[in-house]
Every structure is written in C-alpha cells, then in structure tokens.
Short mmCIF file of C-alpha atoms and ligand atoms in Angstrom, two decimals:
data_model
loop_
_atom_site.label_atom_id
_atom_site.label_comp_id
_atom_site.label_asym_id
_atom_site.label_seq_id
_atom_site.Cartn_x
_atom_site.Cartn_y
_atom_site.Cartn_z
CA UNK I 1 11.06 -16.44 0.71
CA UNK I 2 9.81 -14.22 2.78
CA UNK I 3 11.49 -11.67 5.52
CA UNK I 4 8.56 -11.98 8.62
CA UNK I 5 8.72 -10.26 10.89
CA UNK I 6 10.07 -7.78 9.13
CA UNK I 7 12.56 -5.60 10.55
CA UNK I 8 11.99 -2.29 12.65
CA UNK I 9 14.49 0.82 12.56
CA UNK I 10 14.88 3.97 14.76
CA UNK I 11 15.14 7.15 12.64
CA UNK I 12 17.11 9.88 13.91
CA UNK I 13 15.87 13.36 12.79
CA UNK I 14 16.70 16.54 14.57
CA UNK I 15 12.98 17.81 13.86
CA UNK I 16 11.72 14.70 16.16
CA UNK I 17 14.62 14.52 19.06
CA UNK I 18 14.06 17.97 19.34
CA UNK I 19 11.04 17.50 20.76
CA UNK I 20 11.69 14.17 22.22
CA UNK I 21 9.80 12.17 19.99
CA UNK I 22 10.96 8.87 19.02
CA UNK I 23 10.35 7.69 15.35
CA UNK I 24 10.66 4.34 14.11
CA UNK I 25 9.95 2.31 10.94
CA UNK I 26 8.74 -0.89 9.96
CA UNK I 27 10.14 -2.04 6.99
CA UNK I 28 7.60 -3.90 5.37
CA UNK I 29 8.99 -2.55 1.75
CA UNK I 30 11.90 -5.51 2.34
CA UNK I 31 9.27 -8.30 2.87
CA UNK I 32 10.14 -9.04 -0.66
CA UNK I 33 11.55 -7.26 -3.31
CA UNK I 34 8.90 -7.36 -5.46
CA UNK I 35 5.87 -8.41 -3.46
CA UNK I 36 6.46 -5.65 -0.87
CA UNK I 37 4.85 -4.25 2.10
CA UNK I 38 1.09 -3.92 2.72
CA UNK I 39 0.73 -6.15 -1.00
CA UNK I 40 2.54 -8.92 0.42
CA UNK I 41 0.16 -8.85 4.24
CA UNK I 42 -3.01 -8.35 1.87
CA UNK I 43 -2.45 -11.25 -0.61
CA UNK I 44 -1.58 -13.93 1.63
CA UNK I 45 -4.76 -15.24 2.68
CA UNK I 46 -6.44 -14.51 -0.55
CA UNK I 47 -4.05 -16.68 -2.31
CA UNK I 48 -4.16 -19.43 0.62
CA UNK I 49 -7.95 -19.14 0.00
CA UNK I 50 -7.69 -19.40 -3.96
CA UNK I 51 -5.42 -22.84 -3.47
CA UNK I 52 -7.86 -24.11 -1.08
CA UNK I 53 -10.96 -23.77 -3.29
CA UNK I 54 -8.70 -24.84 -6.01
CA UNK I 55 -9.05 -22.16 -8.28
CA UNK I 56 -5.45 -21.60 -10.51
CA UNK I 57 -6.34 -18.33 -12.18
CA UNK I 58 -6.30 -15.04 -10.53
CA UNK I 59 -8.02 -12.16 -12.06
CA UNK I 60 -7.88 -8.21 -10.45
CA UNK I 61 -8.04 -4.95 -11.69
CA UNK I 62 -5.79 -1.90 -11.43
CA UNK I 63 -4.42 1.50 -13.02
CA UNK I 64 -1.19 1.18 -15.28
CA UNK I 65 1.07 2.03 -11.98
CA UNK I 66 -0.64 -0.62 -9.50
CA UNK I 67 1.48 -2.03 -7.25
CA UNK I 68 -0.72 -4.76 -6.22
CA UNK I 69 -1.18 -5.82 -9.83
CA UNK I 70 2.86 -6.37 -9.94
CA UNK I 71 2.63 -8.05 -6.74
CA UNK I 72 0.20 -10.04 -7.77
CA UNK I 73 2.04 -11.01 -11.18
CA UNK I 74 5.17 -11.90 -9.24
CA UNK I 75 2.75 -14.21 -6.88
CA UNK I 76 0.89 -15.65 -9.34
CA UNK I 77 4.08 -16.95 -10.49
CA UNK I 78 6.02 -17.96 -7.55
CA UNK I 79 3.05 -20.07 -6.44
CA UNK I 80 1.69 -21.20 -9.95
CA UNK I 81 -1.09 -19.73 -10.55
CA UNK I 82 -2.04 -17.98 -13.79
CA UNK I 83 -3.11 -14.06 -13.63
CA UNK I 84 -5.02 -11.38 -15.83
CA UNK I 85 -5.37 -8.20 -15.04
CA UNK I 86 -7.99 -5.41 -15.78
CA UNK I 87 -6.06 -2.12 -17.01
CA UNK I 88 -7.54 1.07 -16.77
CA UNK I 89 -7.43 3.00 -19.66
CA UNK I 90 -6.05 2.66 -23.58
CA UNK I 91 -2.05 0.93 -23.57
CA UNK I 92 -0.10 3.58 -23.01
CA UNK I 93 2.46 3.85 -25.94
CA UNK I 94 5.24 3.47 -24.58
CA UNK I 95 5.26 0.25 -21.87
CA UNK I 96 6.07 1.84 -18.16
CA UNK I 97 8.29 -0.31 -15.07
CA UNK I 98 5.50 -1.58 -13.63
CA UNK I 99 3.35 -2.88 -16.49
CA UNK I 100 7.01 -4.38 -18.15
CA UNK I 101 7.03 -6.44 -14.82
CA UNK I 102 3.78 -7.71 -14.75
CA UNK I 103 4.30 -9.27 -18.48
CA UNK I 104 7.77 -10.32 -17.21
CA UNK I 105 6.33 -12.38 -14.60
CA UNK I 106 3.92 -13.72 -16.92
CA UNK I 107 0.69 -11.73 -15.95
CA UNK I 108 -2.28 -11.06 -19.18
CA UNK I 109 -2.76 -7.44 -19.62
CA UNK I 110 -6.39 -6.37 -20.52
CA UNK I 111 -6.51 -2.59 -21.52
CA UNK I 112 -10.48 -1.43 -20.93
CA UNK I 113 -11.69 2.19 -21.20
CA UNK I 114 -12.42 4.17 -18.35
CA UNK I 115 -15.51 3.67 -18.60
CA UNK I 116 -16.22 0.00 -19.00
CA UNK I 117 -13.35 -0.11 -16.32
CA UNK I 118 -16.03 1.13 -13.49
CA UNK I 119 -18.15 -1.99 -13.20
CA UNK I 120 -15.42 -4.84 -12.40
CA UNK I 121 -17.71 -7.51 -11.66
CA UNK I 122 -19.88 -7.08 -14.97
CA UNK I 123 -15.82 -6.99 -16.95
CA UNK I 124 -14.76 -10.26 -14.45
CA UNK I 125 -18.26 -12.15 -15.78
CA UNK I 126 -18.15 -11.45 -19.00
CA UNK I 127 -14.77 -12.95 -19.79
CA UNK I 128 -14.39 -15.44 -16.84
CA UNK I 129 -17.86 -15.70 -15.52
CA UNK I 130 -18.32 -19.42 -16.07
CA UNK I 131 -14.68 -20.29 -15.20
CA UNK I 132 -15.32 -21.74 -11.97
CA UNK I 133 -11.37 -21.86 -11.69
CA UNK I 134 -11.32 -17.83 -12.11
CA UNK I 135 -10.99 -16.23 -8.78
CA UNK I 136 -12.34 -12.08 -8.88
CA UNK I 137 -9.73 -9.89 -6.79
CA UNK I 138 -10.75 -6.82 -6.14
CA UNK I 139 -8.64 -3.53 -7.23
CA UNK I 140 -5.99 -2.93 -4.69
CA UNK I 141 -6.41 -6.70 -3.10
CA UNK I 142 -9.28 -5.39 -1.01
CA UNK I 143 -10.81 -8.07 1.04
CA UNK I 144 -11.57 -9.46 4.23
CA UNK I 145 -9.08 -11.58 4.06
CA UNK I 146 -6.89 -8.32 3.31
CA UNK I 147 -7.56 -6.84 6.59
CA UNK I 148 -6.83 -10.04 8.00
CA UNK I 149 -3.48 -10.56 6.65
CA UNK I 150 -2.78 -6.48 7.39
CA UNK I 151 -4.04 -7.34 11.16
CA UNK I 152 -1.21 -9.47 11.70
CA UNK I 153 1.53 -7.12 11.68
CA UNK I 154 0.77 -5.92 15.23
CA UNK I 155 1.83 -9.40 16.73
CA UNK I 156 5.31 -8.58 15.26
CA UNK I 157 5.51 -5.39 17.50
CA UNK I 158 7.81 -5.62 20.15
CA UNK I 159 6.52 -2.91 22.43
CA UNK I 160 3.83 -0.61 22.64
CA UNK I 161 3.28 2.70 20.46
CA UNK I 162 1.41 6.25 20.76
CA UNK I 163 0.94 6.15 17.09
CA UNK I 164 1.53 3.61 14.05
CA UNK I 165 1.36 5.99 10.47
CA UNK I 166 0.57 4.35 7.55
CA UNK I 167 -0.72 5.52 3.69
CA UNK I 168 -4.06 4.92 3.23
CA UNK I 169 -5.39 4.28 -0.56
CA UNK I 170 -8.47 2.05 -0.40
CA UNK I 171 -7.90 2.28 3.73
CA UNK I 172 -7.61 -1.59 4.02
CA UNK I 173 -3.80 -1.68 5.23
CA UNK I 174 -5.18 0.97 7.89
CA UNK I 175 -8.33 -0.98 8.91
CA UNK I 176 -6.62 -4.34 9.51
CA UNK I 177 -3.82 -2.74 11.44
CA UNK I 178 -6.51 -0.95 13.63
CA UNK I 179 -8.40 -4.24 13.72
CA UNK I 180 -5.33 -6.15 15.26
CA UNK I 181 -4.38 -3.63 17.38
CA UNK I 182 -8.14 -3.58 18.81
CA UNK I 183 -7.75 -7.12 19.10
CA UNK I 184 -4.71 -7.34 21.05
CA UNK I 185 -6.07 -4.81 23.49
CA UNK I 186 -3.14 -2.04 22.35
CA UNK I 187 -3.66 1.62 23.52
CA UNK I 188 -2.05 2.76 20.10
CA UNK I 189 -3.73 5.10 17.35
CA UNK I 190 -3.81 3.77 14.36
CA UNK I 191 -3.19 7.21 11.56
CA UNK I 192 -3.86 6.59 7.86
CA UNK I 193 -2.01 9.28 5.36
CA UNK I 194 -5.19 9.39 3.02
CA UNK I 195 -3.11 10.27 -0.87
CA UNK I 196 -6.47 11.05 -2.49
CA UNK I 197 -7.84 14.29 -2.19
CA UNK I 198 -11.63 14.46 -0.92
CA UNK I 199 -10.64 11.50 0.83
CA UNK I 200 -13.13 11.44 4.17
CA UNK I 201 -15.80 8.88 1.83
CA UNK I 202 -13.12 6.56 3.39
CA UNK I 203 -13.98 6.46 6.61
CA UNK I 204 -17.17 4.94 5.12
CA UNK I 205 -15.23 2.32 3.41
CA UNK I 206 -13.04 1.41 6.39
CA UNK I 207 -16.58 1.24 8.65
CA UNK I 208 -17.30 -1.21 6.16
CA UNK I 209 -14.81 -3.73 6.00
CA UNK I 210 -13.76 -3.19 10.26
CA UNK I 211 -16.68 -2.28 11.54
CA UNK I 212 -17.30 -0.63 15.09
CA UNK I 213 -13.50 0.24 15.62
CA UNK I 214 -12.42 3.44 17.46
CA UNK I 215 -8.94 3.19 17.16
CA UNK I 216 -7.99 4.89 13.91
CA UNK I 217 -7.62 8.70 12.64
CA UNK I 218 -7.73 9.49 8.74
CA UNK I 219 -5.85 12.67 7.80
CA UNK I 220 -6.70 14.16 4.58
CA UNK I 221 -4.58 17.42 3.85
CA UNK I 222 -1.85 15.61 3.04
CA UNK I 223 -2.48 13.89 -0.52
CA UNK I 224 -0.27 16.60 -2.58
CA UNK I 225 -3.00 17.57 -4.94
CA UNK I 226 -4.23 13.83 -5.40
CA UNK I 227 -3.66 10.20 -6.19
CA UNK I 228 -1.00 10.14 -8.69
CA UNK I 229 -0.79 13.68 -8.06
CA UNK I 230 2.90 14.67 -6.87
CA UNK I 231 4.76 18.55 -6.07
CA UNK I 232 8.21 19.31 -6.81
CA UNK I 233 8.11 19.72 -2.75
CA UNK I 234 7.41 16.17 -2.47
CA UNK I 235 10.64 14.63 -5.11
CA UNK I 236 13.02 17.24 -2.62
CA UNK I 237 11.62 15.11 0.52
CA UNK I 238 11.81 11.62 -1.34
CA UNK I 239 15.40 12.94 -2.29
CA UNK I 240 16.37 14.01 0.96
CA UNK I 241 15.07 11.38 2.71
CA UNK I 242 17.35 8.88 0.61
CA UNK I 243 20.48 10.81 1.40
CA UNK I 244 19.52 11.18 4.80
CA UNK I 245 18.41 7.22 5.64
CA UNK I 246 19.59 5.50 2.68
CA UNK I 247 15.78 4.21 1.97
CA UNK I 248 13.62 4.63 -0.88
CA UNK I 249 9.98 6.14 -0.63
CA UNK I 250 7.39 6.65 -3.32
CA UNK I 251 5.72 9.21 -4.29
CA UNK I 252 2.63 8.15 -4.25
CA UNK I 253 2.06 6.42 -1.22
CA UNK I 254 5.02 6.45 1.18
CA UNK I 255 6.73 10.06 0.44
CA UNK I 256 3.27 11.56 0.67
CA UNK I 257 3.05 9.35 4.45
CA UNK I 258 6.46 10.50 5.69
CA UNK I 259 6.40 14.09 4.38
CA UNK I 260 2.70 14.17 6.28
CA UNK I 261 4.38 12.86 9.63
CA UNK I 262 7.30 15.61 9.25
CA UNK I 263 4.80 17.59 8.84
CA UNK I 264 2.36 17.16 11.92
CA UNK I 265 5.47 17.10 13.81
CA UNK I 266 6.72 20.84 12.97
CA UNK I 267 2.89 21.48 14.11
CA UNK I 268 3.42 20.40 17.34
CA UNK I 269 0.45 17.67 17.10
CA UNK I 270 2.58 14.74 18.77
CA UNK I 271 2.86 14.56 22.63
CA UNK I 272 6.77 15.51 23.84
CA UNK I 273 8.19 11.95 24.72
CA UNK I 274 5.66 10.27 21.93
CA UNK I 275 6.80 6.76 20.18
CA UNK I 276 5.45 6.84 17.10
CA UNK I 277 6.01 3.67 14.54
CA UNK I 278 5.75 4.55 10.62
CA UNK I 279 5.22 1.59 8.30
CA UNK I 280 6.96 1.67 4.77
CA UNK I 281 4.30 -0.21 2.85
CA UNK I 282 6.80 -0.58 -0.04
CA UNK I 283 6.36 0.63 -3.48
CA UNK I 284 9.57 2.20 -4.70
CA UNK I 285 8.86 1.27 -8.55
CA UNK I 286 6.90 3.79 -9.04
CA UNK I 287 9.76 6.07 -8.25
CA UNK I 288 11.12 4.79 -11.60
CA UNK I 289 8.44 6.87 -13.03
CA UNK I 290 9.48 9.90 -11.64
CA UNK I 291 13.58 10.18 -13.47
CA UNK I 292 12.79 13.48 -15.41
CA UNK I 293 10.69 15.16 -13.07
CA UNK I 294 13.56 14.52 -10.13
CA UNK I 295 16.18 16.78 -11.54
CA UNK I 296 19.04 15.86 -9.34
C1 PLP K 301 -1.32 -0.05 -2.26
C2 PLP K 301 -0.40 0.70 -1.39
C3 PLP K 301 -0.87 1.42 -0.26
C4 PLP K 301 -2.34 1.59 0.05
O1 PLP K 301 -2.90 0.53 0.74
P1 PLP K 301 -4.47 0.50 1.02
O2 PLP K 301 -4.68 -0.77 1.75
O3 PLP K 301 -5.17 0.50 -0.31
O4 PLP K 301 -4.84 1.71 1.80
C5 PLP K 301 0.07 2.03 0.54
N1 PLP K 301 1.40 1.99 0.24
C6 PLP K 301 1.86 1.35 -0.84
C7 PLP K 301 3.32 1.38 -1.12
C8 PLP K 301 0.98 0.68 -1.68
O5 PLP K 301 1.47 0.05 -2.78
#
C-alpha cells in the first residue's frame, strides 16, 4: 500500500548546473496519495503503538487545512481505527478540500474556538479522558515516535549528500532526519525551510525532541510572510515549477522549501560541485485552496 523507499529524481535547472550543483528530490509526496510524505514517516509508529496498546480511537488536533489531520482520517480508516479531530476555529461556511476528505474518510470534526483550542490536553480529557481506548495525538503528529519514523528515511539513501532540504513546521520531519543521519555516521547537513515567521523558538523545540544533535541548520527568511501566509511570487514558482518538472508543490510547505533552495542558490551559499537532496514532504491539497488566487 505503500511506495518505500520512495523514489529519488535528479532535477535539471540551469540556475544549479550552472554552478555545478547537483539537485535531487525525494519523492516522499508519492508514498501515498493521500497519506503523503513526512505524514505517512510520522504516523507509522504512532499507529503501530496505538494497535499494540489496543487503543481503536485516535484523537489529534489541527487547523482547517492540516494535512496530518487528512492523513490521519485516511489511516484511521485503512487500518480501522476510529478518529476525531480538534478544529481550530468556528466551521468555516463553506466546507474546504481538506476538511471534505477528512469526513469522507470517516473522521469526527470538532470545531473549538481559538481559544479553548490552546490547551489540547485539558480539550482531549474532557471529552475522552476516561476512554482508556482514546489515544491523544499531538497537532501535526509530533512525537517521539515521529522522529523515529522521519529517522528512517536516511537508510533509503543511496549515497551520500552535502545537504538534505526539507520544510520545517513543528521541526519534527527535520529533527528525525538529522537524528538518523547522526546515527548512521553521515557527513550531511540536515536544512529545515522554517514557513513560520519568528521561527528560531524552534530550535528550542527540535533540542527538545533530538537532543544534543549538531547536524541541522534552520533558515528563517524564507516563510513568505508566515504560516498560511503565501505572495503572488510564490503561486508564479509553484506554477513554474509544474511546467518545468511536471510535480506539484504547496504553498505552504513545499513551494515555500523549493523557492528557499532557488533562492540560496542565486546567493551563492552552496559549495560549486555540491549534491544537495530536497525532500517533497507532500501536501499538494492545499494547492486546491489556492484556484482564484493562481490566475493562470
Ligand atoms: C506537515 C508538513 C510539513 C511540516 O512537518 P514538521 O514535521 O511539522 O516540520 C512539511 N511539509 C508538508 C507537506 C507537511 O504537510
């Protein structure tokens, strides 16, 4: 069901072979269709772990775009388990892609305010707190056993790196990459894309759950005004990038990634001769979002 390793491409831009860098791609976006990239690496154990302690209902938390809480949905009901989720913020009025597939695949939607939405464990107890079948996911999947799962992806590498790129939200996809590349004894820098502005409290949060690791580099000018945030700039690069490759990035996470990379590279920050590995972490519904402001 599901396409491990998944499959690595060389990109072939003029702005890189100019300078002799060599860019490549790990297409963790066609894991699954729906359960794609870094969602798919950070759910796996926590699901494994749910079965074990035999607890059927899965219970997480996310804005009214998450791509984990889809992923999850779509999980929940390929492996049987049942799935609420925590939505931040009144129900929109009209129903959006993301939030259609979640109901599609079965998933409870809970709308909560803003407010009540900041303490998840106190909204988890309330409602499920004596459900000893409930399991409490954290927004975004974060988790131990999400770094774990993430961590993995540097076994499927079939050479060495300068560089592996990826977008960095909560910084867990990051972390656990950074973790298995410490791990495995790789010389490779591991460069997170942070797409929230003010974005360094993460390297807090990434101490946290990897602790003691000195293989990572968070770059924060890139997040296009913020999370959800997006510039006409950024739809022309999405768009061009399509017509140029003939795959899909978001605008959230992955177009923000990519455009950063192009961007570092027309700076002259890579080494001539650098092999640098960018990893699609999936996420092209929320492009579906984006029709009218995309004026093609
Ligand atoms: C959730 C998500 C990320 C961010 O992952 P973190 O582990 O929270 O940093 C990156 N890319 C896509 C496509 C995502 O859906």
């Amino acid at each position: 069901m599901f396409q491990i390793p998944s499959p690595i491409t060389q990109l072939h831009f003029p702005l890189f072979e100019k300078s002799e860098l060599k860019l490549f791609l790990k297409r963790d976006d066609l894991i699954h269709p729906i359960i794609s990239g870094n969602k798919w690496r950070k759910l796996k154990y926590v699901l494994e772990d749910a079965e074990k302690k035999g607890q059927k209902h899965l219970v997480s938390f996310g804005g009214a775009y998450s791509n984990h809480l889809l992923a999850l949905a779509c999980a929940g009901a390929a492996y049987r388990f049942r799935t609420t989720a925590f939505v931040r913020g009144e129900k929109p009025e009209k129903s959006n892609p993301t939030l259609f597939l979640c109901s599609l695949f079965g998933m409870e939607l809970l709308y909560v305010s803003r407010e009540s939405y900041k303490n998840k464990q106190q909204l988890f107890s309330d409602r499920f707190g004596n459900m000893r079948e409930c399991r409490f996911i954290d927004e975004g999947g974060t988790s131990l056993h999400a770094v774990q799962g993430c961590a993995e992806m540097i076994a499927e590498l079939p050479e060495e790196y300068d560089s592996i790129f990826c977008a960095a939200g909560t910084g867990t996809t990051m972390a656990g990459i950074a973790k298995g590349a410490s791990v495995s004894g790789s010389k490779c820098v591991i460069e997170g894309i942070a797409v929230l502005k003010d974005a360094s409290f993460l390297e807090a949060e990434v101490e946290k759950i990897a602790p003691g690791l000195r293989n990572w580099k968070l770059h924060t000018d890139f997040h296009e005004g913020g999370y959800a945030k997006c510039s006409a700039d950024l739809l022309a690069f999405i768009r061009d990038f399509a017509r140029n490759t003939g795959i899909l990035l978001d605008q959230v996470y992955t177009g923000k990634m990519l455009k950063g990379l192009f961007t570092l590279a027309e700076q002259d920050y890579f080494k001539s001769g650098s092999r640098i590995l960018a990893v699609h972490t999936g996420g092209w519904t929320g492009l579906l979002s984006q029709q009218e402001q995309m004026m093609l």
